[in-house]
Short mmCIF file of C-alpha atoms and ligand atoms in Angstrom, two decimals:
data_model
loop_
_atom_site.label_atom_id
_atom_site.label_comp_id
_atom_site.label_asym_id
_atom_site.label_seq_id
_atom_site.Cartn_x
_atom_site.Cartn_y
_atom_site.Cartn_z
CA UNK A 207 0.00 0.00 0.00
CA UNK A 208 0.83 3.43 -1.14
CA UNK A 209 -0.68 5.50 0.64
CA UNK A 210 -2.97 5.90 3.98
CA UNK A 211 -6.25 5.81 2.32
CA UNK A 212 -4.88 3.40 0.20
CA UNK A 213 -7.84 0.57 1.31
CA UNK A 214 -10.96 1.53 -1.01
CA UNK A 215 -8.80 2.20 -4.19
CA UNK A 216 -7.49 -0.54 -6.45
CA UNK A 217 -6.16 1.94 -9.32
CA UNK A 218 -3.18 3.69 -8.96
CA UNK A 219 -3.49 8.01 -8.91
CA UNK A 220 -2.86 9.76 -12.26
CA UNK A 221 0.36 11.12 -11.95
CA UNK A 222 -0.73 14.80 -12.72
CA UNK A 223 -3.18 14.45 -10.45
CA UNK A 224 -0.89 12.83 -7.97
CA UNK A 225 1.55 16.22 -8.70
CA UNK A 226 -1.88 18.57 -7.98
CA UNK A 227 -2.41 16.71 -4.82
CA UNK A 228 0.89 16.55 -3.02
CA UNK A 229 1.44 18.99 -0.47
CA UNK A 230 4.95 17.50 0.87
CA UNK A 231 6.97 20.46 -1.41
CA UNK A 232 5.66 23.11 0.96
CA UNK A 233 4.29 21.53 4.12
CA UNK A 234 7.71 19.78 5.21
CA UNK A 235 8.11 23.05 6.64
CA UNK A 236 5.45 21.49 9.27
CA UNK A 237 7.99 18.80 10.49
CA UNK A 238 8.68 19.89 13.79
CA UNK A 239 5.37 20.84 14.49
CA UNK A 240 3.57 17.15 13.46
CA UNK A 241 6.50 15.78 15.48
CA UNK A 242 5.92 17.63 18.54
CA UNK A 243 2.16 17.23 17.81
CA UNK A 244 2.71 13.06 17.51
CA UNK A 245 4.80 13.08 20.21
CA UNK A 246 2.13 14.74 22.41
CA UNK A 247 -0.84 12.94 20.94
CA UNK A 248 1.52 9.34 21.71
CA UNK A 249 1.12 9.96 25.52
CA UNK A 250 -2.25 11.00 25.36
CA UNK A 251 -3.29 7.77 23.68
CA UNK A 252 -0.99 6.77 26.39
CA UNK A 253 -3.39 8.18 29.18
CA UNK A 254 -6.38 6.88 27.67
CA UNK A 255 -4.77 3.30 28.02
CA UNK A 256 -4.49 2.49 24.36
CA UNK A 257 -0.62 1.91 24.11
CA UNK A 258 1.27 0.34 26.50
CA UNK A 259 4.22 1.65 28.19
CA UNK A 260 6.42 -0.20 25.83
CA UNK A 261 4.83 0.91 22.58
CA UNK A 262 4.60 4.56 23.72
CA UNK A 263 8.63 4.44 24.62
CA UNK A 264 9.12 2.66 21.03
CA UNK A 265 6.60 5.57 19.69
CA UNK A 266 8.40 8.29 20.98
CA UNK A 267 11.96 6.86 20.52
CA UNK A 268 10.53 6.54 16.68
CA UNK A 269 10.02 9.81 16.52
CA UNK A 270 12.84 11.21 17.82
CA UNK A 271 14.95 9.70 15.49
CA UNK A 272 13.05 11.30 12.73
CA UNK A 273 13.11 14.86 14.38
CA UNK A 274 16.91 13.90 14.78
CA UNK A 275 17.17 13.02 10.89
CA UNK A 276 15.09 16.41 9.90
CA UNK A 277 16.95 18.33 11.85
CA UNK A 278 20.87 17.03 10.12
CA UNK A 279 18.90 17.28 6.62
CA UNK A 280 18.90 13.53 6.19
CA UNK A 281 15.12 12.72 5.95
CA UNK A 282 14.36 11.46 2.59
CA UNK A 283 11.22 11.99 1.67
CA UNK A 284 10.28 9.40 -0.74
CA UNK A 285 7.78 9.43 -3.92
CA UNK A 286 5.03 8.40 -2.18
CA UNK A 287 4.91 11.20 0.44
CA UNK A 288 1.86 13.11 -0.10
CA UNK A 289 2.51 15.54 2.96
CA UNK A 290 4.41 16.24 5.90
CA UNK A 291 1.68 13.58 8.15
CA UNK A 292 2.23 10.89 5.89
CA UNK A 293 6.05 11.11 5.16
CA UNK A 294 6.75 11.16 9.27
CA UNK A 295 3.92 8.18 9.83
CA UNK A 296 5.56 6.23 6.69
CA UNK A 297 9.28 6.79 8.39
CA UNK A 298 8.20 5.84 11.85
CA UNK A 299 6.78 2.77 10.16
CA UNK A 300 10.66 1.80 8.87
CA UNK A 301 12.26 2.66 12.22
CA UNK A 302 9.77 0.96 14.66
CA UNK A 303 7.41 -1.40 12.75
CA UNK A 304 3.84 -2.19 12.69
CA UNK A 305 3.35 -0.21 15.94
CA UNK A 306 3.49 2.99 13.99
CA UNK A 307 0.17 2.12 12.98
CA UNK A 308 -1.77 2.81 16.34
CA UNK A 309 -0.50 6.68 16.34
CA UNK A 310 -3.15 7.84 14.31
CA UNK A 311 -5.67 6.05 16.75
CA UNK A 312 -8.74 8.44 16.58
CA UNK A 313 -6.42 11.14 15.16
CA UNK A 314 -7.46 12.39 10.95
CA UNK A 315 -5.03 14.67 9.54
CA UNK A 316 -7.76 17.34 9.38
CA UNK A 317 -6.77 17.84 13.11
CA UNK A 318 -3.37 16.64 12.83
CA UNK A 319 -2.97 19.88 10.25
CA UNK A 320 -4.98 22.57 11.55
CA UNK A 321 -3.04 21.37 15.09
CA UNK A 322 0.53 21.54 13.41
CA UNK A 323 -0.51 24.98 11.57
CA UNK A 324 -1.16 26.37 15.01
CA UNK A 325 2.28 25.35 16.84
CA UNK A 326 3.95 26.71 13.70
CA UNK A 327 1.93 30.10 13.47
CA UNK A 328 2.39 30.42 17.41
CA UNK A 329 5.60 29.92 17.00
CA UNK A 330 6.77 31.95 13.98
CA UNK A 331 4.65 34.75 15.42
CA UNK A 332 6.61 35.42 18.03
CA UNK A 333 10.03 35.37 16.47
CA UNK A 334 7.92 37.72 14.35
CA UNK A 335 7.59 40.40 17.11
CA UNK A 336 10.62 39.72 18.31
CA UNK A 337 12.09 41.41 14.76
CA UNK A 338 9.48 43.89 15.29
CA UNK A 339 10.68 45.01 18.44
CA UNK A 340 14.37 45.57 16.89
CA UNK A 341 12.66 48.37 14.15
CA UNK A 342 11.34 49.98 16.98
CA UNK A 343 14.33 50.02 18.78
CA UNK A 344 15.77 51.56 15.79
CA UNK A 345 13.04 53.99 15.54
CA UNK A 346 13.67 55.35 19.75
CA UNK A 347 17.26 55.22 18.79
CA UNK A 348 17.03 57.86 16.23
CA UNK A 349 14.57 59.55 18.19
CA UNK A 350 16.48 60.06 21.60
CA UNK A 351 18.96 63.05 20.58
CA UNK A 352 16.40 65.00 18.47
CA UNK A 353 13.71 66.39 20.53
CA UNK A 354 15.07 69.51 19.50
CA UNK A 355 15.84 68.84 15.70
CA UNK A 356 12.86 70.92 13.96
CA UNK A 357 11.81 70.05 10.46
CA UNK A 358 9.13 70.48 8.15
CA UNK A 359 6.22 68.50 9.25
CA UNK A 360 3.97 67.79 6.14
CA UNK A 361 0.25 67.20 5.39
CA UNK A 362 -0.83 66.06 1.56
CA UNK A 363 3.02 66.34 1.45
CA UNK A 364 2.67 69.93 1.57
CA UNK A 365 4.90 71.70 4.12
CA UNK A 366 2.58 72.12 7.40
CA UNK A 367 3.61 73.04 10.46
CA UNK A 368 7.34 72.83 12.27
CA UNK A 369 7.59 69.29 14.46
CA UNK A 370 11.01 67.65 15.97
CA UNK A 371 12.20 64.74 13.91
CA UNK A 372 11.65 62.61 17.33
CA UNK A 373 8.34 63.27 16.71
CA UNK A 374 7.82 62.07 13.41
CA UNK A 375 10.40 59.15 14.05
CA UNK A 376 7.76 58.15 17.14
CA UNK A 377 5.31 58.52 14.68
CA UNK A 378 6.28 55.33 13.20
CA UNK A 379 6.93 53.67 16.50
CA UNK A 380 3.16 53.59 17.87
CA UNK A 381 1.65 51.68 14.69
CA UNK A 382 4.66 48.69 15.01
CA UNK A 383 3.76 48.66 18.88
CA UNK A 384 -0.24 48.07 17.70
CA UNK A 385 1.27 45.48 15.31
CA UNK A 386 3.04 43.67 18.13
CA UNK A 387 -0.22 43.77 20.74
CA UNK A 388 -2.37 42.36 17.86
CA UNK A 389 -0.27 39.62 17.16
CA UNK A 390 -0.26 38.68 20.55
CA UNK A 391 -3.36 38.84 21.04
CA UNK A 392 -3.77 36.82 18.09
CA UNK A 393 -1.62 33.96 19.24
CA UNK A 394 -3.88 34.05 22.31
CA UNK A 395 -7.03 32.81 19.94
CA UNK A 396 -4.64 30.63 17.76
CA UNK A 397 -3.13 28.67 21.02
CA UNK A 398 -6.35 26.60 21.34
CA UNK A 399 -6.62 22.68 20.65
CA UNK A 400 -7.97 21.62 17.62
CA UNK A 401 -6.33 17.97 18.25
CA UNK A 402 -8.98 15.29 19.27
CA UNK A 403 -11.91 16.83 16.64
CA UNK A 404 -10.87 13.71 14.72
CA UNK A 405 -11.86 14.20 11.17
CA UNK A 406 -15.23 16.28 12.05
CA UNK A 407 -16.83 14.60 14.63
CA UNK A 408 -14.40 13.71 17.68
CA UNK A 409 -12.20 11.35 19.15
CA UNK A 410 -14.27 8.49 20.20
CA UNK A 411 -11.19 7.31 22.84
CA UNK A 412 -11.85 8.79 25.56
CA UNK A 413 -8.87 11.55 24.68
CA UNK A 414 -8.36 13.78 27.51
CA UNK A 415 -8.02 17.00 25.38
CA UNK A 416 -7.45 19.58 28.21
CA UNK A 417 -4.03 17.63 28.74
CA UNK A 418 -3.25 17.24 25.73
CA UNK A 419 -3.49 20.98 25.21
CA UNK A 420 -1.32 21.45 28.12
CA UNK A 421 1.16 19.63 26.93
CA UNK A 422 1.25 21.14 23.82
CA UNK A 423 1.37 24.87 25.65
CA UNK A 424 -1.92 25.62 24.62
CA UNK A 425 -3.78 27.72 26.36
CA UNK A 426 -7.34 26.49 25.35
CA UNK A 427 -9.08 23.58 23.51
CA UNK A 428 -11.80 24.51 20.36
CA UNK A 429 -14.66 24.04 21.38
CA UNK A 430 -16.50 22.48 18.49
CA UNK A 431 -15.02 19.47 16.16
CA UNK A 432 -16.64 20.70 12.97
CA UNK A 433 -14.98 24.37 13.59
CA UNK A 434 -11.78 22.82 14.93
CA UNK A 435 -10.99 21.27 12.02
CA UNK A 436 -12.41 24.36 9.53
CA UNK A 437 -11.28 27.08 11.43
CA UNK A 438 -8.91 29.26 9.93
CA UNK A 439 -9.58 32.35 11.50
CA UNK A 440 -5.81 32.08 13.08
CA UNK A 441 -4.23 32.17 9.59
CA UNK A 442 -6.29 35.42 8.15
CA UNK A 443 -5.91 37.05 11.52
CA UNK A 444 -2.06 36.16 11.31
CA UNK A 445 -2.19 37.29 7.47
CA UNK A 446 -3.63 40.67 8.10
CA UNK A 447 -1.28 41.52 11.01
CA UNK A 448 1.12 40.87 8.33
CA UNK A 449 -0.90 42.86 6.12
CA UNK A 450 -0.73 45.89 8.43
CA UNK A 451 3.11 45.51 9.66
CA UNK A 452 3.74 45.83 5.46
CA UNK A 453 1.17 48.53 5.14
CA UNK A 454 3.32 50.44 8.04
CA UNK A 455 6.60 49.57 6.71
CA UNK A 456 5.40 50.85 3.52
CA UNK A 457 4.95 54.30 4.89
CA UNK A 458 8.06 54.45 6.93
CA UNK A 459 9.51 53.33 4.00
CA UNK A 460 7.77 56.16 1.44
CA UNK A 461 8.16 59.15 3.86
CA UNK A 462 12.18 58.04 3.99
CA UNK A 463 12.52 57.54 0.39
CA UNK A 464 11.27 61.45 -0.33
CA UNK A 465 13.29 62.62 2.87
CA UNK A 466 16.42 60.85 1.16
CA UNK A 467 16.33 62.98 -2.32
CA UNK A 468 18.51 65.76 -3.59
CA UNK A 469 15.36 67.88 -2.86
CA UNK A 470 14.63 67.20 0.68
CA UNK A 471 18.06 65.94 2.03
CA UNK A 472 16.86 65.22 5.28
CA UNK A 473 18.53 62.07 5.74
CA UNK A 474 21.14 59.93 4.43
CA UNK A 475 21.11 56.34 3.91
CA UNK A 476 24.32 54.07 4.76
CA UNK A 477 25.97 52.75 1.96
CA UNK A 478 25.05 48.96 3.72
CA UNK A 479 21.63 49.51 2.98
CA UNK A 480 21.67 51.16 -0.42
CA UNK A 481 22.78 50.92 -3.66
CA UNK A 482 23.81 52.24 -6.87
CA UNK A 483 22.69 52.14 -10.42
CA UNK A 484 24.59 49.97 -13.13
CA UNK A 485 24.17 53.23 -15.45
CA UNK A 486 24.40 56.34 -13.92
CA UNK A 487 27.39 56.69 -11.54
CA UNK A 488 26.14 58.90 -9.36
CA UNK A 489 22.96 57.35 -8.37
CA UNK A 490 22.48 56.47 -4.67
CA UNK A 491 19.55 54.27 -4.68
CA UNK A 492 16.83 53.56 -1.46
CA UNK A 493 16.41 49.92 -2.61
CA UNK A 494 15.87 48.81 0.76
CA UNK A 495 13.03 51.21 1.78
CA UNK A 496 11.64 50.32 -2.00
CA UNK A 497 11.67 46.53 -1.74
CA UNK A 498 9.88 47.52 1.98
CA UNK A 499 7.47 49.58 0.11
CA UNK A 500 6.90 46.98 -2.79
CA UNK A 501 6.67 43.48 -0.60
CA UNK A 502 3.49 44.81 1.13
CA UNK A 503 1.73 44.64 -1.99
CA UNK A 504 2.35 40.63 -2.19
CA UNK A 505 1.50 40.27 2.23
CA UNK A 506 -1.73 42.19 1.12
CA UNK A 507 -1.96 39.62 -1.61
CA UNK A 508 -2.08 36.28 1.08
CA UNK A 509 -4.54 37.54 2.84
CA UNK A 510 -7.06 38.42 0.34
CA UNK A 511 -5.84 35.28 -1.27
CA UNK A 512 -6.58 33.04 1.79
CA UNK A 513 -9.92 34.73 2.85
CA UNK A 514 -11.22 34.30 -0.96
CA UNK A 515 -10.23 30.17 -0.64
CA UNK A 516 -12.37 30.29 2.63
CA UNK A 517 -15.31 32.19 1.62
CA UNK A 518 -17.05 29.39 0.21
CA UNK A 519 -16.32 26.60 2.04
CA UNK A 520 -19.17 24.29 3.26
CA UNK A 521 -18.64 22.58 7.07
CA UNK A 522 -15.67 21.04 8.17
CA UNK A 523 -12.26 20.31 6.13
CA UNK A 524 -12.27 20.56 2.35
CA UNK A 525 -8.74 19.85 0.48
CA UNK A 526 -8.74 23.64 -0.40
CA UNK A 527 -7.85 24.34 2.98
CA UNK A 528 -4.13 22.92 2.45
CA UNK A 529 -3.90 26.38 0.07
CA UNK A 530 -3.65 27.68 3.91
CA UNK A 531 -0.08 27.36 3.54
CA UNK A 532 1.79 28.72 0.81
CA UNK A 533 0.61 32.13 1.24
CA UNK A 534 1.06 32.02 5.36
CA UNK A 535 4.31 30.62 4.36
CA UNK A 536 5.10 33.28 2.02
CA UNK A 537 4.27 36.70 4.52
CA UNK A 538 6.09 35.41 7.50
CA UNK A 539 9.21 34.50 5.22
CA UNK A 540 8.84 38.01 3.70
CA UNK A 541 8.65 39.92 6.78
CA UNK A 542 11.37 37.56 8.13
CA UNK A 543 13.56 39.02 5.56
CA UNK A 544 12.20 42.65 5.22
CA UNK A 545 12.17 43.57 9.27
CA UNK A 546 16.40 43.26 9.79
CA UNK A 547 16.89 45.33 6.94
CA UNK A 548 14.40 48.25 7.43
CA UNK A 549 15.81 48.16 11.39
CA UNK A 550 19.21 48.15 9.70
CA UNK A 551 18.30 51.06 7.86
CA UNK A 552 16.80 53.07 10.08
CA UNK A 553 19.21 52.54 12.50
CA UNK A 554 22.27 53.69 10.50
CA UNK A 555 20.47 56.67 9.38
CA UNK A 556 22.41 59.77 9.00
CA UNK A 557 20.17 63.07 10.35
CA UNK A 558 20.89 66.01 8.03
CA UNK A 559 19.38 68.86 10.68
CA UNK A 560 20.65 71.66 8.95
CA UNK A 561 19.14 70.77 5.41
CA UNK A 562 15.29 70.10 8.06
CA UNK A 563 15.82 73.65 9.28
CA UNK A 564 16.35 75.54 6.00
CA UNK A 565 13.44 73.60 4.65
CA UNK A 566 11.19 75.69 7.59
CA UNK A 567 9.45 78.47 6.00
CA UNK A 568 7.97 81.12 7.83
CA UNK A 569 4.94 80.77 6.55
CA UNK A 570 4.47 77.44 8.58
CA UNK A 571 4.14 79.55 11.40
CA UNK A 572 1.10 81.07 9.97
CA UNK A 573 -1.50 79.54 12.20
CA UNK A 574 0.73 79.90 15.66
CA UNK A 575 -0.44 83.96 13.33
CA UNK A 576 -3.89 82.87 14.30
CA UNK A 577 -3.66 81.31 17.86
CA UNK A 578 -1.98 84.83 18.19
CA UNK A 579 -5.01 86.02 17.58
CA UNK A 580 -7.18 83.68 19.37
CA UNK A 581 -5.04 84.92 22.56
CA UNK A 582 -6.32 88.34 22.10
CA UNK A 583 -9.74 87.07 22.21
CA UNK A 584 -10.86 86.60 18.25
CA UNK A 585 -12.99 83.86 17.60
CA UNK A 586 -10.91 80.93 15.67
CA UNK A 587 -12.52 81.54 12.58
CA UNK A 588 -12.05 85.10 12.68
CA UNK A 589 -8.43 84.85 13.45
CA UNK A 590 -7.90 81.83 10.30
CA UNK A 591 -9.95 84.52 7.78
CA UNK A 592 -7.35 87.65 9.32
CA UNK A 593 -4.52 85.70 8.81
CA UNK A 594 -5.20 84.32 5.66
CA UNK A 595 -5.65 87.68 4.53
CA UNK A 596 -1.96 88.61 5.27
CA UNK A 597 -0.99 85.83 4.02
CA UNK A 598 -2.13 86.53 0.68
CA UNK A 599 -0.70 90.48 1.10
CA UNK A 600 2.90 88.96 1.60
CA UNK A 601 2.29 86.29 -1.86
CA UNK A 602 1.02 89.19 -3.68
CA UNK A 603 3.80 91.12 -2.70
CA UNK A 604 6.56 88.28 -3.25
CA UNK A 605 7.58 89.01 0.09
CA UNK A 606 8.13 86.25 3.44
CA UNK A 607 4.79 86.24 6.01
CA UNK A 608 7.45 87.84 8.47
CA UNK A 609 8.34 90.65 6.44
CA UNK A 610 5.58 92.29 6.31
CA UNK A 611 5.03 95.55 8.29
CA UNK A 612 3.83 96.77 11.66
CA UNK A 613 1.54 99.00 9.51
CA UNK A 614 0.53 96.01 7.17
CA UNK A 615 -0.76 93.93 10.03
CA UNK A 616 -2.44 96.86 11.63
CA UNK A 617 -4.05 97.36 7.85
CA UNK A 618 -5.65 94.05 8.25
CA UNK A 619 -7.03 94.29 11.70
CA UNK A 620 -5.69 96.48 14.75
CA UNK A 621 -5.66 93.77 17.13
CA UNK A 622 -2.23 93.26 15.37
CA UNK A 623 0.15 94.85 17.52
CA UNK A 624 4.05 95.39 16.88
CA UNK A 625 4.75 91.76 19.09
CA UNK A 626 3.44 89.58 16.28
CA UNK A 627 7.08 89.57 15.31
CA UNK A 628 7.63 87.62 18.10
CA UNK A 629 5.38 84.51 16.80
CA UNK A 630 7.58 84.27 14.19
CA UNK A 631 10.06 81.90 16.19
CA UNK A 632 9.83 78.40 15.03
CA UNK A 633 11.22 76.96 18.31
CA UNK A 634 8.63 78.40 20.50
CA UNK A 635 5.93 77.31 17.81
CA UNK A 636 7.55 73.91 18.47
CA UNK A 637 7.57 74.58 22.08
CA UNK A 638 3.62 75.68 22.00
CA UNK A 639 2.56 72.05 21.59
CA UNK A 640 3.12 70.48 25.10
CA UNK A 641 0.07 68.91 25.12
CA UNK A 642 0.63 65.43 25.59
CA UNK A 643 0.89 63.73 22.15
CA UNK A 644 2.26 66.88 21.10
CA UNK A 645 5.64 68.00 19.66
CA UNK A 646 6.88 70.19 22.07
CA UNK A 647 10.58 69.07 23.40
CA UNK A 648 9.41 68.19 26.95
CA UNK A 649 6.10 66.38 25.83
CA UNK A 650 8.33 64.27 23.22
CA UNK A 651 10.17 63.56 26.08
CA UNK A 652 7.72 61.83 27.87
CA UNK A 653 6.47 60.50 25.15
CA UNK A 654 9.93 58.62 24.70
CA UNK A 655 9.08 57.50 27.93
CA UNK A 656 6.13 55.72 27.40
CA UNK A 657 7.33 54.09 24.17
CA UNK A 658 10.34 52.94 25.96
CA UNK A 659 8.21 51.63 28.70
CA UNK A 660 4.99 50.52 25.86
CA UNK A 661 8.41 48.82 24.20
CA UNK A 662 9.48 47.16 27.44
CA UNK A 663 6.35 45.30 28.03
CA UNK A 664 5.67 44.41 24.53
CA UNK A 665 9.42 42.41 25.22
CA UNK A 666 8.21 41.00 28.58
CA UNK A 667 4.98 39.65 26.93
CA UNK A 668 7.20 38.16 23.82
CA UNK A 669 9.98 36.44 26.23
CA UNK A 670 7.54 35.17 28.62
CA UNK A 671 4.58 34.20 26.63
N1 LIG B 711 -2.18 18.03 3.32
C1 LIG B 711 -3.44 18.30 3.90
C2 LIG B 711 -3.60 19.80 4.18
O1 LIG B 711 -2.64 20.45 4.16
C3 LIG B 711 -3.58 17.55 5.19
C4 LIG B 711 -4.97 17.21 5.54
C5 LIG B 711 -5.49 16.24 4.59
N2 LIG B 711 -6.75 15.74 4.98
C6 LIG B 711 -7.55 15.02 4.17
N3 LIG B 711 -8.68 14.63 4.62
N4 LIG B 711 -7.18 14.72 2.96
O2 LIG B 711 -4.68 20.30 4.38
#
């Protein structure tokens, strides 16, 4: 016999078909996990009294050796491996005989998969956050020394109103931290048992599930056998976290790639993490920010790809759920590779201050004009339509916002006095905006303070999970 199902069928499979139904070319990735996942399910069957001490030693010895072999890169997976399940059941078959045959005692692979799916999610999520946590380190790096750096800030990437680059590199930091507190609170819905649903209807053993979920270090046990083998919800909730962490990186990414031109100059780029053009020698290219930009268009692309393969799916498992894989598979591999280099980047960022402080323009400072105003007692609106007004004097005289004349303000409205001069200080507009949340030096500094500490226990909750 070729296979496990092998009993009904007395033709062999058509060898395209055989090639369409194979999973083993992606889901050996799954080894550990069904080995762990056998090796728990053993001593379960164990408790419920239907292997002796002996077999569950020979068992468990069994499968050792093949974790042993996996992990040198001497399994051989053989022709007739149609996935990871099979391929370890058919080796612990060669190593410890017909005893192999009483593992899958009340066990289907429908929860044998959607069980080794969620050891490997758990466990690739938090390696996940753990390269998360390194961009934001990056990120409070770069912030620390420049509370007092002022730049442009920009809205419809038109210059806006002064900020501190701390500010805007803390801008970035607060969306990674939401990343990392919705994947772990993901993993908290994807550490429950679906082990012991059987193939839809349950183990009819006697399986003692709540153990067996203990000693996988799961938290939980599903609840339902029909859901615990269909449920997916773990992989799209894992797939749009993804989703989001390459939507973010995407914008770090963009707003670095404009600060990094000729025009802007903001920042500089280390030569490790850029490069240059096989045509024009003087290019200096932000490859790494665009690849970081471009690769969110493909985690966007697993998501909607896995939700559309489970949109129509009637109860229980249906083969299209093995298309689970490739795509989960695919974000977590691309993120793997995409978080160490946009932390490498970031982190060996050069700051060009001067080049952020001649981009300021004074006529950024024209609403701190207005909340001049508002001081004095003029309604908001008032004070936006007053200043707006001189505004358009200074354009239509091709002169600077802050060259215009004692006599000019008082032409627009006398509650201009001679200290309107004074607004025209971008550090105290800066300096204006304590609020907290705001860009003022001392309310970035607490603000560090919180993301250090937000960063801290996003660490403790990742180490000890
Ligand atoms: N390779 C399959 C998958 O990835 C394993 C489950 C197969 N179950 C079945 N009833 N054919 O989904």
């Amino acid at each position: 016999m070729s296979t496990l199902w092998g009993g009904r069928f007395s033709g062999a499979l058509d060898a395209q078909m055989k090639q369409f139904n194979d999973s083993i070319s992606f889901d050996i990735r799954l080894w550990e996990a069904d080995i762990t996942g056998s090796m728990a399910y053993a001593r379960a069957l164990a408790r419920a009294g239907l292997l002796t001490d002996d077999e569950l030693r020979t068992l468990l010895d069994g499968l050792a050796a093949i974790r042993a072999e996996f992990a040198q890169g001497a399994f051989a997976v053989q022709p007739t491996d149609e996935d990871i399940h099979t391929a370890v059941e058919r080796r612990l078959k060669e190593l410890v005989g017909e005893v192999a045959g009483k593992l899958h005692t009340g066990r289907s692979r429908n929860d044998q998969v959607a069980t080794d799916l969620r050891l490997f999610a758990l466990k690739a999520t938090y390696e996940l956050i753990g390269a998360l946590l390194k961009v934001q380190e990056a990120l409070l790096t770069q912030a620390e020394p420049h509370t007092e750096t002022l730049m442009p800030g920009y809205t419809h990437l038109q210059r806006a109103q002064p900020v501190s680059f701390a500010h805007w590199c803390l801008s970035h930091f607060w969306p990674l931290a939401r990343d990392a507190d919705r994947m772990l609170d993901c993993a908290r819905r994807t550490a429950a048992l679906p082990l012991g649903s059987g193939a839809l209807a349950g183990n009819p053993f006697g399986i003692a599930r709540h153990a067996l979920a203990r000693d996988l270090g799961f938290h939980a046990i599903t609840q339902n056998s029909i859901d615990g083998v269909g449920d997916r919800d773990f992989v799209a909730e894992l797939l749009f976290d993804c989703a989001l962490i390459g939507v973010h990186l995407s914008q770090l990414a963009e707003d670095l790639i404009v600060f990094s031109t000729a025009e802007f100059g903001f920042v500089t780029f280390d030569d490790a993490f850029a490069t240059g053009s096989s045509l024009m020698p003087q290019k200096k290219n932000p490859d790494a920010m665009e690849l970081a930009r471009g690769k969110s268009g493909r985690l966007i692309g697993n998501l909607v790809s896995v939700l559309t393969m489970l949109k129509g799916l009637p109860m229980a498992y249906n083969k299209d759920l093995q298309e689970d894989k490739e795509p989960l598979f695919d974000s977590l591999d691309t993120l793997r590779l995409t978080l160490p280099v946009v932390a490498g980047a970031v982190r060996t960022l050069r700051v060009n201050a001067e080049r952020m402080a001649a981009a300021l323009e004074p006529a950024m400072l024209a609403t701190d004009v207005a909340e001049y105003l508002v001081r004095k007692g003029v309604p908001f609106r008032e004070a936006h339509h007053l200043t707006g007004r001189a505004v358009a004097l200074a354009e239509q005289r091709g002169i600077s916002l802050q060259d215009l004349t004692p006599s000019d303000w008082r032409s627009i409205s006398p509650q201009f006095g001679t200290d309107v001069a004074q607004v025209f200080d971008f550090r105290q507009s800066l300096a204006s905006r304590a609020v907290d949340g705001g860009t003022a030096p001392e309310a970035v500094r607490r603000q560090l303070r919180s993301a250090r500490q937000e960063w801290m226990q996003l660490k403790q909750r990742v180490d000890t999970p």
